[in-house]
PDB file of C-alpha atoms in Angstrom:
ATOM      1  CA  MET H 148     221.711  -3.073 158.072  1.00 55.00           C
ATOM      2  CA  GLY H 149     219.075  -3.711 160.751  1.00 55.00           C
ATOM      3  CA  SER H 150     220.485  -0.862 162.820  1.00 53.00           C
ATOM      4  CA  SER H 151     220.352   1.494 159.829  1.00 51.00           C
ATOM      5  CA  ASN H 152     216.667   0.668 159.174  1.00 48.00           C
ATOM      6  CA  GLN H 153     215.880   1.209 162.843  1.00 51.00           C
ATOM      7  CA  ASN H 154     217.599   4.634 162.796  1.00 45.00           C
ATOM      8  CA  CYS H 155     215.736   5.579 159.626  1.00 38.00           C
ATOM      9  CA  SER H 156     212.397   4.506 161.176  1.00 47.00           C
ATOM     10  CA  SER H 157     213.144   6.414 164.368  1.00 42.00           C
ATOM     11  CA  THR H 158     214.107   9.517 162.407  1.00 38.00           C
ATOM     12  CA  MET H 159     210.965   9.211 160.261  1.00 38.00           C
ATOM     13  CA  ALA H 160     208.755   8.811 163.367  1.00 38.00           C
ATOM     14  CA  PHE H 161     210.456  11.824 164.954  1.00 35.00           C
ATOM     15  CA  TYR H 162     209.721  13.957 161.875  1.00 38.00           C
ATOM     16  CA  ILE H 163     206.096  12.776 161.701  1.00 37.00           C
ATOM     17  CA  ILE H 164     205.536  13.530 165.396  1.00 38.00           C
ATOM     18  CA  GLY H 165     207.162  16.948 164.954  1.00 34.00           C
ATOM     19  CA  LEU H 166     205.014  17.692 161.915  1.00 30.00           C
ATOM     20  CA  VAL H 167     201.802  16.669 163.705  1.00 38.00           C
ATOM     21  CA  ALA H 168     202.776  18.771 166.740  1.00 36.00           C
ATOM     22  CA  ALA H 169     203.511  21.802 164.539  1.00 33.00           C
ATOM     23  CA  PHE H 170     200.151  21.508 162.726  1.00 35.00           C
ATOM     24  CA  SER H 171     198.313  21.047 166.038  1.00 37.00           C
ATOM     25  CA  LEU H 172     199.983  24.103 167.544  1.00 36.00           C
ATOM     26  CA  ALA H 173     199.194  26.191 164.475  1.00 35.00           C
ATOM     27  CA  TYR H 174     195.566  25.078 164.633  1.00 44.00           C
ATOM     28  CA  VAL H 175     195.219  25.871 168.347  1.00 49.00           C
ATOM     29  CA  ASN H 176     196.892  29.281 167.956  1.00 56.00           C
ATOM     30  CA  GLY H 177     194.523  30.137 165.098  1.00 68.00           C
ATOM     31  CA  ALA H 178     191.339  29.468 167.094  1.00 92.00           C
ATOM     32  CA  CYS H 179     189.757  32.651 168.393  1.00 97.00           C
ATOM     33  CA  GLN H 180     186.385  34.354 168.798  1.00 97.00           C
ATOM     34  CA  LEU H 181     185.432  37.350 166.663  1.00 97.00           C
ATOM     35  CA  PRO H 182     183.219  40.037 168.227  1.00 97.00           C
ATOM     36  CA  GLY H 183     179.507  39.369 167.870  1.00 94.00           C
ATOM     37  CA  ASP H 184     177.666  37.323 170.531  1.00 95.00           C
ATOM     38  CA  SER H 185     180.995  35.682 171.445  1.00 96.00           C
ATOM     39  CA  LYS H 186     180.797  35.053 175.185  1.00 96.00           C
ATOM     40  CA  CYS H 187     184.252  34.864 176.718  1.00 97.00           C
ATOM     41  CA  PHE H 188     183.363  34.963 180.430  1.00 97.00           C
ATOM     42  CA  SER H 189     180.232  33.689 182.149  1.00 96.00           C
ATOM     43  CA  ALA H 190     178.881  35.524 185.192  1.00 94.00           C
ATOM     44  CA  SER H 191     176.501  32.652 186.007  1.00 92.00           C
ATOM     45  CA  ASN H 192     177.252  29.033 186.904  1.00 92.00           C
ATOM     46  CA  PRO H 193     179.671  27.783 185.893  1.00 92.00           C
ATOM     47  CA  ILE H 194     181.396  31.123 186.457  1.00 94.00           C
ATOM     48  CA  GLY H 195     184.576  31.654 184.474  1.00 95.00           C
ATOM     49  CA  PRO H 196     186.100  31.813 180.988  1.00 96.00           C
ATOM     50  CA  THR H 197     184.175  30.240 178.116  1.00 95.00           C
ATOM     51  CA  GLY H 198     185.183  29.404 174.569  1.00 94.00           C
ATOM     52  CA  ASP H 199     188.352  30.433 172.781  1.00 96.00           C
ATOM     53  CA  ALA H 200     190.292  33.622 173.429  1.00 96.00           C
ATOM     54  CA  CYS H 201     189.207  36.791 171.631  1.00 97.00           C
ATOM     55  CA  CYS H 202     190.862  37.434 168.257  1.00 98.00           C
ATOM     56  CA  ASN H 203     193.471  40.172 167.757  1.00 96.00           C
ATOM     57  CA  GLY H 204     191.896  43.606 167.965  1.00 96.00           C
ATOM     58  CA  ALA H 205     189.200  42.435 170.388  1.00 97.00           C
ATOM     59  CA  LEU H 206     189.018  42.354 174.179  1.00 97.00           C
ATOM     60  CA  CYS H 207     186.961  40.301 176.624  1.00 97.00           C
ATOM     61  CA  GLN H 208     184.809  42.964 178.298  1.00 96.00           C
ATOM     62  CA  PRO H 209     181.513  43.149 180.203  1.00 95.00           C
ATOM     63  CA  TRP H 210     178.555  43.792 177.906  1.00 92.00           C
ATOM     64  CA  LEU H 211     176.521  46.795 178.972  1.00 87.00           C
ATOM     65  CA  ALA H 212     173.618  48.123 176.929  1.00 78.00           C
ATOM     66  CA  GLU H 213     173.492  51.858 176.119  1.00 72.00           C
ATOM     67  CA  GLY H 214     173.117  53.783 179.378  1.00 75.00           C
ATOM     68  CA  GLU H 215     173.450  50.685 181.562  1.00 80.00           C
ATOM     69  CA  THR H 216     175.916  50.650 184.458  1.00 84.00           C
ATOM     70  CA  LEU H 217     177.751  47.735 186.017  1.00 85.00           C
ATOM     71  CA  THR H 218     175.633  47.180 189.135  1.00 87.00           C
ATOM     72  CA  VAL H 219     175.133  43.403 188.867  1.00 87.00           C
ATOM     73  CA  PRO H 220     177.348  40.670 187.420  1.00 90.00           C
ATOM     74  CA  VAL H 221     177.011  40.447 183.636  1.00 93.00           C
ATOM     75  CA  ASP H 222     178.433  38.129 181.014  1.00 94.00           C
ATOM     76  CA  TRP H 223     181.517  39.306 179.153  1.00 96.00           C
ATOM     77  CA  TYR H 224     181.846  39.185 175.363  1.00 97.00           C
ATOM     78  CA  CYS H 225     184.634  39.603 172.827  1.00 98.00           C
ATOM     79  CA  GLN H 226     184.264  43.204 171.649  1.00 97.00           C
ATOM     80  CA  TRP H 227     186.331  45.398 169.356  1.00 97.00           C
ATOM     81  CA  ALA H 228     188.985  47.223 171.379  1.00 97.00           C
ATOM     82  CA  ASP H 229     188.588  50.404 169.305  1.00 97.00           C
ATOM     83  CA  PRO H 230     185.285  52.269 168.977  1.00 96.00           C
ATOM     84  CA  ILE H 231     183.196  51.107 166.021  1.00 96.00           C
ATOM     85  CA  PRO H 232     183.140  53.649 163.136  1.00 96.00           C
ATOM     86  CA  VAL H 233     180.126  54.911 161.184  1.00 95.00           C
ATOM     87  CA  ASN H 234     178.152  52.110 159.449  1.00 94.00           C
ATOM     88  CA  GLY H 235     179.970  49.459 161.525  1.00 96.00           C
ATOM     89  CA  LEU H 236     177.928  46.591 162.957  1.00 95.00           C
ATOM     90  CA  CYS H 237     177.001  46.993 166.621  1.00 93.00           C
ATOM     91  CA  GLY H 238     173.795  45.036 167.217  1.00 91.00           C
ATOM     92  CA  ASN H 239     175.246  41.733 168.414  1.00 95.00           C
ATOM     93  CA  LYS H 240     177.608  42.754 171.196  1.00 95.00           C
ATOM     94  CA  GLN H 241     180.476  43.640 168.852  1.00 96.00           C
ATOM     95  CA  GLY H 242     181.453  46.689 170.896  1.00 95.00           C
ATOM     96  CA  LYS H 243     180.557  50.342 171.325  1.00 93.00           C
ATOM     97  CA  CYS H 244     180.069  52.934 168.605  1.00 94.00           C
ATOM     98  CA  ASP H 245     182.448  55.899 168.460  1.00 94.00           C
ATOM     99  CA  SER H 246     180.602  58.269 170.800  1.00 90.00           C
ATOM    100  CA  ALA H 247     183.331  60.914 170.333  1.00 92.00           C
ATOM    101  CA  ALA H 248     182.197  61.105 166.701  1.00 92.00           C
ATOM    102  CA  GLY H 249     178.542  61.381 167.795  1.00 91.00           C
ATOM    103  CA  LEU H 250     177.673  57.809 166.839  1.00 93.00           C
ATOM    104  CA  SER H 251     175.242  55.456 168.513  1.00 91.00           C
ATOM    105  CA  CYS H 252     173.884  52.021 167.654  1.00 92.00           C
ATOM    106  CA  VAL H 253     170.643  52.315 165.664  1.00 90.00           C
ATOM    107  CA  GLY H 254     169.172  49.180 164.163  1.00 91.00           C
ATOM    108  CA  GLY H 255     172.423  47.281 164.636  1.00 93.00           C
ATOM    109  CA  VAL H 256     174.560  49.865 162.799  1.00 94.00           C
ATOM    110  CA  CYS H 257     176.632  52.757 164.163  1.00 95.00           C
ATOM    111  CA  GLN H 258     174.965  55.949 162.939  1.00 93.00           C
ATOM    112  CA  GLN H 259     175.149  59.634 163.672  1.00 90.00           C
ATOM    113  CA  GLN H 260     172.161  60.941 165.578  1.00 75.00           C
ATOM    114  CA  LEU H 261     170.429  64.151 164.579  1.00 63.00           C
ATOM    115  CA  GLN H 262     171.453  66.632 167.273  1.00 53.00           C
ATOM    116  CA  LEU H 263     169.207  69.370 168.661  1.00 48.00           C
ATOM    117  CA  GLN H 264     171.570  71.947 167.155  1.00 52.00           C
ATOM    118  CA  GLN H 265     171.060  70.382 163.739  1.00 57.00           C
ATOM    119  CA  LEU H 266     167.283  70.534 164.168  1.00 56.00           C
ATOM    120  CA  LEU H 267     167.492  74.216 165.065  1.00 62.00           C
ATOM    121  CA  GLN H 268     169.393  74.873 161.863  1.00 64.00           C
ATOM    122  CA  LEU H 269     166.462  73.676 159.758  1.00 66.00           C
ATOM    123  CA  PRO H 270     164.733  76.372 157.724  1.00 69.00           C
ATOM    124  CA  GLN H 271     161.886  78.139 159.596  1.00 70.00           C
ATOM    125  CA  GLN H 272     159.237  76.514 157.395  1.00 68.00           C
ATOM    126  CA  GLN H 273     160.438  72.978 158.259  1.00 70.00           C
ATOM    127  CA  GLN H 274     160.564  73.852 161.983  1.00 65.00           C
ATOM    128  CA  GLN H 275     156.931  75.030 161.850  1.00 70.00           C
ATOM    129  CA  LEU H 276     155.887  71.881 160.028  1.00 69.00           C
ATOM    130  CA  LEU H 277     157.542  69.699 162.683  1.00 63.00           C
ATOM    131  CA  LEU H 278     155.788  71.648 165.447  1.00 64.00           C
ATOM    132  CA  GLN H 279     152.423  71.263 163.699  1.00 63.00           C
ATOM    133  CA  LEU H 280     152.936  67.519 163.316  1.00 61.00           C
ATOM    134  CA  ARG H 281     153.733  67.177 167.022  1.00 55.00           C
ATOM    135  CA  GLN H 282     150.625  69.144 168.025  1.00 57.00           C
ATOM    136  CA  GLN H 283     148.190  67.167 165.848  1.00 53.00           C
ATOM    137  CA  PRO H 284     146.273  64.376 167.595  1.00 52.00           C
ATOM    138  CA  GLN H 285     147.377  60.890 166.588  1.00 46.00           C
ATOM    139  CA  GLN H 286     145.072  59.388 163.993  1.00 46.00           C
ATOM    140  CA  HIS H 287     144.325  55.702 164.263  1.00 45.00           C
ATOM    141  CA  LEU H 288     143.834  53.723 161.101  1.00 39.00           C
TER     142      LEU H 288
END
Protein backbone atom coordinates (compact mmCIF):
# COMPACT_ATOMS: atom_id res chain seq x y z
CA MET A 1 0.00 0.00 0.00
CA GLY A 2 2.99 2.31 0.53
CA SER A 3 3.86 2.04 -3.15
CA SER A 4 0.29 2.91 -4.15
CA ASN A 5 0.30 6.06 -1.96
CA GLN A 6 3.65 7.07 -3.43
CA ASN A 7 2.31 6.66 -6.99
CA CYS A 8 -0.79 8.66 -6.11
CA SER A 9 1.34 11.45 -4.58
CA SER A 10 3.64 11.49 -7.60
CA THR A 11 0.69 11.63 -9.97
CA MET A 12 -0.92 14.41 -7.92
CA ALA A 13 2.34 16.42 -7.88
CA PHE A 14 2.68 15.91 -11.64
CA TYR A 15 -0.84 17.27 -12.21
CA ILE A 16 -0.26 20.25 -9.90
CA ILE A 17 3.02 21.13 -11.63
CA GLY A 18 1.32 20.79 -15.03
CA LEU A 19 -1.57 22.99 -13.92
CA VAL A 20 0.76 25.68 -12.56
CA ALA A 21 2.83 25.58 -15.76
CA ALA A 22 -0.30 25.90 -17.92
CA PHE A 23 -1.58 28.90 -15.91
CA SER A 24 1.86 30.54 -16.02
CA LEU A 25 2.11 30.08 -19.78
CA ALA A 26 -1.38 31.47 -20.30
CA TYR A 27 -0.51 34.48 -18.16
CA VAL A 28 2.75 35.18 -20.00
CA ASN A 29 1.10 34.79 -23.43
CA GLY A 30 -1.63 37.24 -22.40
CA ALA A 31 0.77 40.04 -21.43
CA CYS A 32 1.10 42.66 -24.13
CA GLN A 33 1.26 46.43 -24.63
CA LEU A 34 -1.64 48.31 -26.21
CA PRO A 35 -0.83 51.36 -28.36
CA GLY A 36 -0.59 54.60 -26.40
CA ASP A 37 2.76 55.67 -24.90
CA SER A 38 3.84 52.00 -24.89
CA LYS A 39 7.58 52.06 -25.55
CA CYS A 40 8.74 48.80 -27.07
CA PHE A 41 12.28 49.75 -28.12
CA SER A 42 14.62 52.28 -26.54
CA ALA A 43 17.01 54.26 -28.73
CA SER A 44 18.95 55.51 -25.69
CA ASN A 45 20.91 53.56 -23.08
CA PRO A 46 20.13 50.84 -22.45
CA ILE A 47 19.40 50.40 -26.15
CA GLY A 48 17.05 47.56 -27.01
CA PRO A 49 13.57 46.10 -26.47
CA THR A 50 11.58 47.29 -23.46
CA GLY A 51 8.42 45.96 -21.85
CA ASP A 52 6.09 43.31 -23.21
CA ALA A 53 5.47 42.62 -26.89
CA CYS A 54 2.84 44.70 -28.69
CA CYS A 55 -0.70 43.30 -28.66
CA ASN A 56 -2.32 41.80 -31.77
CA GLY A 57 -3.10 44.48 -34.32
CA ALA A 58 -0.18 46.65 -33.21
CA LEU A 59 3.43 46.89 -34.38
CA CYS A 60 6.60 48.16 -32.72
CA GLN A 61 7.51 51.14 -34.90
CA PRO A 62 9.56 54.34 -34.61
CA TRP A 63 7.48 57.28 -33.39
CA LEU A 64 7.70 60.26 -35.71
CA ALA A 65 5.63 63.39 -35.20
CA GLU A 66 3.65 64.80 -38.16
CA GLY A 67 6.12 65.90 -40.84
CA GLU A 68 9.16 64.56 -38.97
CA THR A 69 11.65 62.31 -40.76
CA LEU A 70 13.89 59.61 -39.35
CA THR A 71 17.21 61.47 -39.22
CA VAL A 72 18.25 60.62 -35.65
CA PRO A 73 17.57 57.55 -33.50
CA VAL A 74 14.12 57.70 -31.90
CA ASP A 75 12.27 55.49 -29.44
CA TRP A 76 9.84 52.97 -30.88
CA TYR A 77 6.28 52.53 -29.59
CA CYS A 78 3.49 50.00 -30.03
CA GLN A 79 1.24 51.57 -32.66
CA TRP A 80 -1.84 50.35 -34.50
CA ALA A 81 -0.80 48.55 -37.68
CA ASP A 82 -3.75 49.98 -39.63
CA PRO A 83 -4.35 53.72 -40.05
CA ILE A 84 -6.54 55.20 -37.31
CA PRO A 85 -10.08 56.07 -38.54
CA VAL A 86 -12.03 59.29 -37.97
CA ASN A 87 -12.55 60.11 -34.25
CA GLY A 88 -9.90 57.53 -33.25
CA LEU A 89 -7.42 58.48 -30.53
CA CYS A 90 -4.02 59.58 -31.83
CA GLY A 91 -2.50 61.91 -29.23
CA ASN A 92 -0.43 59.43 -27.23
CA LYS A 93 1.61 57.64 -29.87
CA GLN A 94 -1.16 55.21 -30.81
CA GLY A 95 -0.34 55.41 -34.52
CA LYS A 96 -1.04 57.53 -37.57
CA CYS A 97 -4.40 58.83 -38.75
CA ASP A 98 -5.75 57.63 -42.10
CA SER A 99 -4.14 60.25 -44.36
CA ALA A 100 -5.72 58.60 -47.44
CA ALA A 101 -9.08 59.64 -45.99
CA GLY A 102 -7.79 63.19 -45.37
CA LEU A 103 -7.43 62.73 -41.62
CA SER A 104 -4.84 64.23 -39.31
CA CYS A 105 -4.39 64.28 -35.54
CA VAL A 106 -6.04 67.37 -34.03
CA GLY A 107 -6.28 67.62 -30.27
CA GLY A 108 -5.53 63.92 -29.86
CA VAL A 109 -8.31 62.78 -32.22
CA CYS A 110 -8.18 61.88 -35.92
CA GLN A 111 -10.22 64.53 -37.74
CA GLN A 112 -10.75 65.66 -41.29
CA GLN A 113 -9.10 68.96 -42.08
CA LEU A 114 -10.92 71.68 -43.98
CA GLN A 115 -9.30 71.65 -47.42
CA LEU A 116 -8.68 74.75 -49.54
CA GLN A 117 -11.17 73.40 -52.08
CA GLN A 118 -13.82 73.24 -49.37
CA LEU A 119 -13.09 76.85 -48.38
CA LEU A 120 -13.48 77.96 -51.99
CA GLN A 121 -16.89 76.33 -52.11
CA LEU A 122 -18.19 78.61 -49.36
CA PRO A 123 -20.82 81.12 -50.45
CA GLN A 124 -19.36 84.45 -51.68
CA GLN A 125 -20.63 86.31 -48.61
CA GLN A 126 -18.78 83.97 -46.21
CA GLN A 127 -15.58 84.25 -48.29
CA GLN A 128 -15.73 88.06 -48.05
CA LEU A 129 -16.31 87.89 -44.32
CA LEU A 130 -13.26 85.64 -43.87
CA LEU A 131 -11.13 88.03 -45.93
CA GLN A 132 -12.32 91.01 -43.86
CA LEU A 133 -11.50 89.21 -40.62
CA ARG A 134 -7.98 88.43 -41.85
CA GLN A 135 -7.38 92.06 -42.88
CA GLN A 136 -8.54 93.60 -39.58
CA PRO A 137 -5.80 94.46 -37.08
CA GLN A 138 -5.71 92.18 -34.05
CA GLN A 139 -7.43 93.75 -31.07
CA HIS A 140 -5.89 93.17 -27.68
CA LEU A 141 -8.16 92.86 -24.69
